[in-house]
Amino acid sequence: MHRATEQVLVNLALYDGVADHLQADQGIWIGVDGMIRAVGPVDDVLAEAGDVPVVDLGGDVVMPGLTNMHVHLSLGLPGHLADEVHRSNLAELVLLMADSARRTLHAGVTTARLVGEGRYADFALRKGIEAGAVDGPRIFTAGHALCCTGGHGWEADALEADGADGFRQLTRAQIRAGADLIKVCISGGIAGQYEAIDTPQLLDDEMAAVIRVAHDWGRKVTAHAGPADTVRRAVELGLDCVEHGYELTDEVTRLMAERGVWYVPTIVVSRCEQFFRDSGVPGWLMERALGAGPRHWESLQHAIRNGVPIALGSDMPPHAGYDETTATVRELEFMVDAGMPVADALKAATIRPAEWLNADDKLGSITAGKHADLLVLRDDPTRSVSALRTLHVVMKGGVVYRDDHGRTRARR
Ligand SMILES: [Zn+2]
């Protein structure tokens, strides 16, 4: 159990998630409740805080904690991962997910949107993290993903239904369990043996049923989706967010932008060959994933060009290694490589997801009144998102969970 201590962080440059540039000589006053009490020029903040312990960050950069919008803490891709997840009993599953949650937080991800977990273990984990019994990010979860019989994810804990009634029932069951959002698989994908990425899977009345019930209960719906035509149908029915979008077009991304539908590209999943090898996935899966790469990249470029709201999500475990960094940071680098300005990419990982989650009053930027969820980096992220490779401190709610150089103990 960790408790926040009241403190003022000084000797830092700030990327606050609001302004696009770095602000020098700032101070951040954090209260005993783990909330930010004041941010601003260091002398003003020190004068306001009075006799509060001061932590010197040695001139490093502070930025908001990252939000990863496509996480499976119980990822069960065909291969070793599925074996481990599916052979575990419920207690073992929770421990496995707790381990992934801790690593996720240590990777700088202070908020995670879970888009398909199993056996309602995610709700127990969310409770444990909120109570301070387990180290992990703030959790927003969809509970089980939903799919049609034999649809995408059925082997990986998605719940199957058919017909509008069946989907209404499953949607309500997730909300009953405590779901913050609903995840539905409307087309094929990479990890299902008997489907293709462009297999349409839900009929219009089924998609409409999920969206209607979720919206009536104040929840957003995000869809696992590949082909442009399936995405177009779902967007017209009121979908809120598209995952992967392996085969988006100029036309459908224009429609998404016009309707304010978000996109979480998870671009790493069609280029993470080493991760697939290490996970021992079958050959057909590897071939399909990497084969989707070029078209997936074009989808991301269409979305960037047409102004679709984009948020960071990795699908791979957020902490998984990728090119000597994490999948989360690599995803952000790829977004910039695909043409997204650095300033937009940083927001896609911080304040924008908080907006989608309706949590931007408390999360996503370093602003008075919000949770003190922040990272310390050696390099400047507004010059290059690769600065996240120099991350060495992770704080959530005013509590330090990672501090590689003991910097936050250097009080004065
Ligand atoms: Zn996924």
Short mmCIF file of C-alpha atoms and ligand atoms in Angstrom, two decimals:
data_model
loop_
_atom_site.label_atom_id
_atom_site.label_comp_id
_atom_site.label_asym_id
_atom_site.label_seq_id
_atom_site.Cartn_x
_atom_site.Cartn_y
_atom_site.Cartn_z
CA MET A 1 0.00 0.00 0.00
CA HIS A 2 1.48 3.30 -1.11
CA ARG A 3 0.61 6.75 0.06
CA ALA A 4 1.36 10.03 -1.67
CA THR A 5 3.43 12.55 0.24
CA GLU A 6 3.01 16.25 -0.20
CA GLN A 7 5.89 17.61 -2.27
CA VAL A 8 6.95 20.25 -4.76
CA LEU A 9 8.89 19.08 -7.83
CA VAL A 10 11.44 21.67 -8.95
CA ASN A 11 14.30 22.08 -11.42
CA LEU A 12 12.35 20.66 -14.32
CA ALA A 13 11.17 21.49 -17.82
CA LEU A 14 7.50 20.76 -18.39
CA TYR A 15 5.55 19.26 -21.26
CA ASP A 16 2.09 19.55 -19.75
CA GLY A 17 -0.03 17.92 -22.46
CA VAL A 18 -1.72 21.22 -23.28
CA ALA A 19 0.94 23.53 -24.76
CA ASP A 20 2.96 22.09 -27.66
CA HIS A 21 6.27 23.41 -26.37
CA LEU A 22 8.43 22.77 -23.34
CA GLN A 23 8.20 25.27 -20.46
CA ALA A 24 11.39 25.91 -18.50
CA ASP A 25 11.79 26.47 -14.74
CA GLN A 26 8.43 25.10 -13.65
CA GLY A 27 7.33 23.76 -10.29
CA ILE A 28 4.64 21.14 -9.59
CA TRP A 29 3.00 21.05 -6.16
CA ILE A 30 1.45 17.66 -5.36
CA GLY A 31 -0.91 17.25 -2.42
CA VAL A 32 -1.14 14.40 0.07
CA ASP A 33 -4.21 13.20 -1.86
CA GLY A 34 -2.03 12.64 -4.95
CA MET A 35 -3.64 15.50 -6.87
CA ILE A 36 -1.80 18.40 -8.49
CA ARG A 37 -2.38 21.49 -6.37
CA ALA A 38 -0.48 24.01 -8.50
CA VAL A 39 1.76 24.17 -11.58
CA GLY A 40 3.64 27.20 -12.83
CA PRO A 41 6.84 29.23 -12.60
CA VAL A 42 8.83 27.59 -9.83
CA ASP A 43 9.15 30.65 -7.57
CA ASP A 44 5.38 31.24 -7.60
CA VAL A 45 4.65 27.60 -6.80
CA LEU A 46 7.22 27.49 -3.98
CA ALA A 47 5.82 30.69 -2.47
CA GLU A 48 2.30 29.28 -2.60
CA ALA A 49 3.23 25.84 -1.21
CA GLY A 50 5.13 27.21 1.78
CA ASP A 51 6.87 24.65 3.98
CA VAL A 52 6.56 21.57 1.79
CA PRO A 53 9.36 19.05 0.96
CA VAL A 54 11.07 19.92 -2.32
CA VAL A 55 12.29 17.34 -4.84
CA ASP A 56 14.98 18.41 -7.32
CA LEU A 57 14.64 16.71 -10.71
CA GLY A 58 18.03 17.88 -11.95
CA GLY A 59 16.74 19.76 -14.99
CA ASP A 60 14.94 16.77 -16.53
CA VAL A 61 11.64 16.85 -18.41
CA VAL A 62 8.29 16.05 -16.80
CA MET A 63 5.35 14.95 -18.94
CA PRO A 64 1.95 13.38 -18.29
CA GLY A 65 1.78 9.59 -17.87
CA LEU A 66 0.87 7.70 -21.03
CA THR A 67 -2.51 6.18 -21.77
CA ASN A 68 -2.52 2.96 -23.78
CA MET A 69 -5.97 2.51 -25.33
CA HIS A 70 -5.63 -1.07 -26.59
CA VAL A 71 -4.48 -3.41 -23.85
CA HIS A 72 -5.11 -7.06 -23.03
CA LEU A 73 -3.52 -7.88 -19.68
CA SER A 74 -4.48 -11.52 -20.30
CA LEU A 75 -3.33 -11.60 -23.92
CA GLY A 76 -3.84 -15.14 -25.22
CA LEU A 77 -2.46 -15.16 -28.77
CA PRO A 78 -2.24 -18.69 -30.21
CA GLY A 79 1.13 -20.04 -28.98
CA HIS A 80 2.72 -19.95 -25.49
CA LEU A 81 0.57 -17.01 -24.40
CA ALA A 82 -2.71 -18.83 -25.02
CA ASP A 83 -1.39 -21.94 -23.30
CA GLU A 84 -0.48 -19.93 -20.24
CA VAL A 85 -3.75 -17.99 -20.11
CA HIS A 86 -6.10 -20.85 -20.85
CA ARG A 87 -4.50 -23.41 -18.58
CA SER A 88 -4.60 -21.05 -15.62
CA ASN A 89 -7.35 -21.18 -13.05
CA LEU A 90 -8.99 -17.94 -12.02
CA ALA A 91 -6.54 -17.18 -9.21
CA GLU A 92 -3.58 -17.80 -11.51
CA LEU A 93 -5.16 -15.62 -14.19
CA VAL A 94 -5.52 -12.70 -11.80
CA LEU A 95 -1.87 -13.01 -10.74
CA LEU A 96 -0.76 -13.16 -14.36
CA MET A 97 -2.74 -10.00 -15.10
CA ALA A 98 -1.42 -8.28 -11.97
CA ASP A 99 2.12 -8.96 -13.15
CA SER A 100 1.33 -7.46 -16.56
CA ALA A 101 -0.38 -4.48 -14.87
CA ARG A 102 2.72 -3.75 -12.78
CA ARG A 103 5.01 -3.93 -15.80
CA THR A 104 2.60 -1.74 -17.76
CA LEU A 105 2.79 0.95 -15.09
CA HIS A 106 6.58 0.69 -14.95
CA ALA A 107 6.62 1.23 -18.73
CA GLY A 108 5.13 4.69 -18.14
CA VAL A 109 1.51 3.75 -18.87
CA THR A 110 -0.48 5.27 -16.02
CA THR A 111 -3.87 4.61 -17.63
CA ALA A 112 -4.89 1.55 -19.64
CA ARG A 113 -8.06 0.91 -21.60
CA LEU A 114 -8.66 -2.84 -21.56
CA VAL A 115 -10.47 -4.05 -24.68
CA GLY A 116 -11.12 -7.72 -23.98
CA GLU A 117 -10.20 -9.74 -20.92
CA GLY A 118 -11.42 -13.02 -19.48
CA ARG A 119 -13.58 -14.39 -16.71
CA TYR A 120 -14.25 -10.91 -15.25
CA ALA A 121 -10.82 -10.95 -13.62
CA ASP A 122 -10.24 -7.41 -14.91
CA PHE A 123 -12.89 -6.05 -12.55
CA ALA A 124 -11.21 -7.65 -9.54
CA LEU A 125 -7.88 -6.27 -10.70
CA ARG A 126 -9.32 -2.78 -11.19
CA LYS A 127 -10.62 -2.91 -7.63
CA GLY A 128 -7.25 -4.11 -6.28
CA ILE A 129 -5.38 -1.33 -8.08
CA GLU A 130 -7.84 1.32 -6.88
CA ALA A 131 -7.44 0.06 -3.32
CA GLY A 132 -3.65 0.28 -3.62
CA ALA A 133 -3.23 -3.48 -3.08
CA VAL A 134 -1.81 -4.07 -6.58
CA ASP A 135 0.57 -1.86 -8.57
CA GLY A 136 -0.92 -1.03 -11.95
CA PRO A 137 -2.29 1.70 -14.19
CA ARG A 138 -5.72 3.25 -13.81
CA ILE A 139 -8.06 0.83 -15.53
CA PHE A 140 -10.95 1.47 -17.89
CA THR A 141 -12.27 -1.87 -19.07
CA ALA A 142 -14.70 -3.38 -21.54
CA GLY A 143 -14.86 -6.69 -19.69
CA HIS A 144 -15.23 -9.49 -22.23
CA ALA A 145 -15.09 -8.56 -25.91
CA LEU A 146 -18.21 -9.60 -27.84
CA CYS A 147 -18.30 -11.53 -31.12
CA CYS A 148 -20.61 -13.71 -33.22
CA THR A 149 -20.42 -17.51 -33.00
CA GLY A 150 -16.94 -18.42 -34.18
CA GLY A 151 -16.17 -14.73 -34.65
CA HIS A 152 -12.92 -12.90 -33.97
CA GLY A 153 -11.67 -13.57 -30.48
CA TRP A 154 -13.94 -16.52 -29.65
CA GLU A 155 -10.90 -18.63 -28.67
CA ALA A 156 -9.49 -15.75 -26.61
CA ASP A 157 -12.31 -15.10 -24.15
CA ALA A 158 -14.63 -13.06 -26.36
CA LEU A 159 -18.23 -14.01 -25.62
CA GLU A 160 -20.31 -15.26 -28.54
CA ALA A 161 -23.85 -14.24 -29.45
CA ASP A 162 -26.06 -14.21 -32.52
CA GLY A 163 -28.92 -11.93 -33.39
CA ALA A 164 -29.80 -8.56 -31.90
CA ASP A 165 -31.25 -10.10 -28.72
CA GLY A 166 -28.08 -12.07 -28.06
CA PHE A 167 -25.92 -8.97 -28.45
CA ARG A 168 -28.21 -6.87 -26.28
CA GLN A 169 -27.93 -9.48 -23.54
CA LEU A 170 -24.11 -9.64 -23.68
CA THR A 171 -23.77 -5.86 -23.73
CA ARG A 172 -25.97 -5.55 -20.66
CA ALA A 173 -24.03 -8.34 -18.94
CA GLN A 174 -20.76 -6.43 -19.37
CA ILE A 175 -22.34 -3.27 -17.99
CA ARG A 176 -23.72 -5.28 -15.06
CA ALA A 177 -20.18 -6.50 -14.34
CA GLY A 178 -18.93 -2.90 -14.30
CA ALA A 179 -17.76 -2.24 -17.88
CA ASP A 180 -16.68 1.31 -18.66
CA LEU A 181 -17.05 0.75 -22.40
CA ILE A 182 -18.05 -2.03 -24.81
CA LYS A 183 -15.73 -3.81 -27.24
CA VAL A 184 -17.25 -5.70 -30.15
CA CYS A 185 -15.51 -7.60 -32.94
CA ILE A 186 -17.28 -6.80 -36.22
CA SER A 187 -14.87 -8.40 -38.69
CA GLY A 188 -12.14 -11.01 -38.86
CA GLY A 189 -8.59 -10.28 -37.77
CA ILE A 190 -5.12 -11.68 -37.39
CA ALA A 191 -5.52 -14.24 -34.63
CA GLY A 192 -8.48 -16.34 -35.87
CA GLN A 193 -7.62 -19.40 -37.92
CA TYR A 194 -10.86 -19.75 -39.93
CA GLU A 195 -11.41 -16.12 -40.83
CA ALA A 196 -9.70 -13.50 -42.98
CA ILE A 197 -8.98 -9.90 -41.95
CA ASP A 198 -11.74 -8.76 -44.32
CA THR A 199 -14.44 -11.24 -43.24
CA PRO A 200 -17.53 -9.23 -42.24
CA GLN A 201 -18.90 -10.82 -39.07
CA LEU A 202 -21.74 -8.82 -37.53
CA LEU A 203 -24.96 -7.99 -39.30
CA ASP A 204 -26.30 -4.45 -39.08
CA ASP A 205 -29.02 -5.30 -36.57
CA GLU A 206 -26.42 -6.91 -34.29
CA MET A 207 -24.10 -3.89 -34.39
CA ALA A 208 -27.03 -1.54 -33.92
CA ALA A 209 -28.17 -3.52 -30.86
CA VAL A 210 -24.77 -3.23 -29.15
CA ILE A 211 -24.44 0.47 -29.92
CA ARG A 212 -27.99 1.33 -28.87
CA VAL A 213 -27.80 -0.46 -25.51
CA ALA A 214 -24.33 0.87 -24.72
CA HIS A 215 -25.30 4.44 -25.56
CA ASP A 216 -28.51 4.23 -23.54
CA TRP A 217 -26.37 3.25 -20.55
CA GLY A 218 -23.81 6.00 -21.24
CA ARG A 219 -21.03 3.72 -22.53
CA LYS A 220 -19.05 4.12 -25.73
CA VAL A 221 -18.47 1.27 -28.16
CA THR A 222 -15.20 0.40 -29.83
CA ALA A 223 -14.93 -2.19 -32.57
CA HIS A 224 -12.25 -4.55 -33.68
CA ALA A 225 -12.49 -3.96 -37.44
CA GLY A 226 -10.50 -4.55 -40.60
CA PRO A 227 -12.22 -3.78 -43.90
CA ALA A 228 -13.43 -0.32 -44.93
CA ASP A 229 -16.94 -1.42 -45.82
CA THR A 230 -17.59 -2.99 -42.41
CA VAL A 231 -16.19 0.11 -40.73
CA ARG A 232 -18.42 2.34 -42.86
CA ARG A 233 -21.54 0.39 -41.86
CA ALA A 234 -20.65 0.58 -38.18
CA VAL A 235 -19.80 4.29 -38.32
CA GLU A 236 -23.18 4.98 -39.91
CA LEU A 237 -24.80 3.06 -37.04
CA GLY A 238 -23.08 5.28 -34.46
CA LEU A 239 -19.84 3.46 -33.55
CA ASP A 240 -17.45 5.53 -31.37
CA CYS A 241 -14.01 4.07 -32.12
CA VAL A 242 -12.23 1.72 -34.54
CA GLU A 243 -9.43 -0.66 -33.48
CA HIS A 244 -6.76 -1.73 -36.02
CA GLY A 245 -8.63 -0.63 -39.18
CA TYR A 246 -6.32 -2.78 -41.29
CA GLU A 247 -7.90 -1.75 -44.59
CA LEU A 248 -9.21 1.81 -44.18
CA THR A 249 -9.62 4.00 -47.25
CA ASP A 250 -9.50 7.70 -47.97
CA GLU A 251 -13.29 7.68 -48.14
CA VAL A 252 -14.00 5.88 -44.86
CA THR A 253 -11.44 7.93 -42.92
CA ARG A 254 -13.13 11.10 -44.20
CA LEU A 255 -16.42 9.74 -42.89
CA MET A 256 -14.79 8.91 -39.53
CA ALA A 257 -13.37 12.43 -39.23
CA GLU A 258 -16.73 13.97 -40.13
CA ARG A 259 -18.57 11.88 -37.51
CA GLY A 260 -15.87 12.28 -34.84
CA VAL A 261 -15.15 8.54 -34.76
CA TRP A 262 -11.78 7.72 -33.18
CA TYR A 263 -9.05 5.43 -34.47
CA VAL A 264 -6.64 3.31 -32.41
CA PRO A 265 -4.32 1.92 -35.12
CA THR A 266 -2.22 -0.55 -33.07
CA ILE A 267 0.24 -0.32 -35.94
CA VAL A 268 2.81 -2.48 -34.11
CA VAL A 269 0.66 -5.60 -34.56
CA SER A 270 1.35 -5.83 -38.28
CA ARG A 271 5.11 -5.32 -37.86
CA CYS A 272 6.18 -7.05 -34.61
CA GLU A 273 7.84 -10.12 -36.11
CA GLN A 274 10.21 -10.68 -33.19
CA PHE A 275 7.39 -10.58 -30.65
CA PHE A 276 5.42 -13.15 -32.66
CA ARG A 277 8.52 -15.38 -32.86
CA ASP A 278 9.14 -15.09 -29.13
CA SER A 279 5.47 -15.88 -28.46
CA GLY A 280 5.68 -19.03 -30.60
CA VAL A 281 2.66 -18.14 -32.76
CA PRO A 282 1.74 -20.46 -35.65
CA GLY A 283 3.08 -19.70 -39.14
CA TRP A 284 -0.29 -18.73 -40.60
CA LEU A 285 -0.72 -16.03 -37.94
CA MET A 286 2.71 -14.53 -38.52
CA GLU A 287 2.14 -14.53 -42.27
CA ARG A 288 -1.24 -12.86 -42.00
CA ALA A 289 -0.02 -10.23 -39.51
CA LEU A 290 3.06 -9.18 -41.44
CA GLY A 291 1.17 -9.50 -44.75
CA ALA A 292 -1.31 -6.91 -43.45
CA GLY A 293 1.53 -4.46 -42.76
CA PRO A 294 1.67 -2.36 -45.94
CA ARG A 295 -2.11 -1.89 -46.17
CA HIS A 296 -2.35 -1.19 -42.43
CA TRP A 297 0.29 1.53 -42.78
CA GLU A 298 -1.72 3.16 -45.60
CA SER A 299 -4.80 3.11 -43.34
CA LEU A 300 -2.92 5.03 -40.68
CA GLN A 301 -1.72 7.54 -43.26
CA HIS A 302 -5.27 8.07 -44.57
CA ALA A 303 -6.47 8.66 -41.01
CA ILE A 304 -3.69 11.15 -40.23
CA ARG A 305 -4.21 13.03 -43.48
CA ASN A 306 -7.98 13.27 -43.06
CA GLY A 307 -7.87 14.43 -39.44
CA VAL A 308 -9.40 11.38 -37.73
CA PRO A 309 -8.94 11.65 -33.93
CA ILE A 310 -6.21 9.09 -33.19
CA ALA A 311 -5.18 7.56 -29.86
CA LEU A 312 -2.23 5.37 -28.90
CA GLY A 313 -2.86 1.65 -28.40
CA SER A 314 -0.46 -1.26 -28.73
CA ASP A 315 -2.47 -4.53 -28.52
CA MET A 316 0.90 -6.11 -27.70
CA PRO A 317 1.49 -5.98 -23.93
CA PRO A 318 2.31 -2.28 -23.31
CA HIS A 319 5.59 -3.27 -21.64
CA ALA A 320 6.64 -5.88 -24.24
CA GLY A 321 10.08 -5.28 -25.71
CA TYR A 322 10.28 -3.87 -29.22
CA ASP A 323 13.48 -2.51 -30.84
CA GLU A 324 15.10 -1.87 -27.46
CA THR A 325 12.10 0.02 -26.14
CA THR A 326 8.51 -0.93 -25.30
CA ALA A 327 5.62 -1.65 -27.66
CA THR A 328 3.93 1.51 -26.34
CA VAL A 329 6.82 3.81 -27.19
CA ARG A 330 7.48 2.04 -30.51
CA GLU A 331 3.81 2.55 -31.48
CA LEU A 332 4.21 6.27 -30.89
CA GLU A 333 7.40 6.37 -32.98
CA PHE A 334 5.61 4.58 -35.82
CA MET A 335 2.76 7.11 -35.67
CA VAL A 336 5.27 9.90 -36.20
CA ASP A 337 7.00 7.93 -38.99
CA ALA A 338 3.61 7.63 -40.70
CA GLY A 339 3.29 11.41 -40.81
CA MET A 340 1.77 12.51 -37.51
CA PRO A 341 3.35 15.70 -36.13
CA VAL A 342 5.20 15.08 -32.84
CA ALA A 343 2.88 17.47 -30.98
CA ASP A 344 -0.17 15.48 -32.10
CA ALA A 345 1.47 12.14 -31.28
CA LEU A 346 2.20 13.26 -27.72
CA LYS A 347 -1.43 14.29 -27.28
CA ALA A 348 -2.59 10.99 -28.81
CA ALA A 349 -0.83 9.32 -25.89
CA THR A 350 -1.95 11.69 -23.11
CA ILE A 351 -4.80 14.20 -23.25
CA ARG A 352 -6.72 12.83 -26.27
CA PRO A 353 -7.37 9.37 -24.77
CA ALA A 354 -8.51 11.07 -21.56
CA GLU A 355 -11.09 12.92 -23.66
CA TRP A 356 -12.37 9.70 -25.22
CA LEU A 357 -12.63 8.17 -21.77
CA ASN A 358 -14.56 11.22 -20.50
CA ALA A 359 -11.83 11.55 -17.88
CA ASP A 360 -10.05 14.69 -19.07
CA ASP A 361 -11.24 16.55 -16.00
CA LYS A 362 -8.90 14.36 -13.91
CA LEU A 363 -6.37 12.77 -16.31
CA GLY A 364 -4.24 13.42 -19.38
CA SER A 365 -2.37 16.62 -18.58
CA ILE A 366 -0.31 18.20 -15.83
CA THR A 367 -2.85 20.70 -14.62
CA ALA A 368 -3.98 21.80 -11.16
CA GLY A 369 -6.90 19.65 -10.01
CA LYS A 370 -5.82 16.52 -11.90
CA HIS A 371 -4.15 13.36 -10.63
CA ALA A 372 -0.36 13.61 -10.36
CA ASP A 373 0.28 10.92 -13.02
CA LEU A 374 3.60 11.86 -14.56
CA LEU A 375 6.86 10.70 -16.08
CA VAL A 376 10.38 12.07 -15.88
CA LEU A 377 12.54 11.80 -19.01
CA ARG A 378 16.09 12.88 -19.66
CA ASP A 379 15.39 14.08 -23.22
CA ASP A 380 12.80 16.45 -24.67
CA PRO A 381 9.73 14.64 -26.08
CA THR A 382 8.57 17.71 -28.02
CA ARG A 383 11.65 17.30 -30.24
CA SER A 384 11.25 13.55 -30.70
CA VAL A 385 8.87 11.02 -29.17
CA SER A 386 11.90 8.72 -28.89
CA ALA A 387 12.75 10.80 -25.81
CA LEU A 388 10.39 8.38 -24.07
CA ARG A 389 13.25 5.87 -24.33
CA THR A 390 14.96 7.96 -21.62
CA LEU A 391 12.07 7.56 -19.17
CA HIS A 392 13.36 6.95 -15.65
CA VAL A 393 10.64 7.95 -13.19
CA VAL A 394 6.97 6.89 -13.15
CA MET A 395 4.57 8.54 -10.69
CA LYS A 396 0.86 7.76 -10.40
CA GLY A 397 -1.38 9.68 -8.01
CA GLY A 398 1.65 11.31 -6.40
CA VAL A 399 3.25 7.92 -5.64
CA VAL A 400 6.57 6.98 -7.24
CA TYR A 401 6.41 3.46 -8.72
CA ARG A 402 9.67 3.57 -10.62
CA ASP A 403 12.77 5.64 -10.06
CA ASP A 404 15.84 4.26 -11.82
CA HIS A 405 18.34 6.76 -10.38
CA GLY A 406 16.76 7.56 -7.01
CA ARG A 407 16.15 11.08 -8.29
CA THR A 408 12.89 11.60 -6.41
CA ARG A 409 14.64 10.90 -3.10
CA ALA A 410 16.95 13.88 -3.60
CA ARG A 411 15.14 16.30 -1.34
CA ARG A 412 16.38 19.71 -0.42
ZN ZN B 1 -6.71 -6.53 -29.29
#
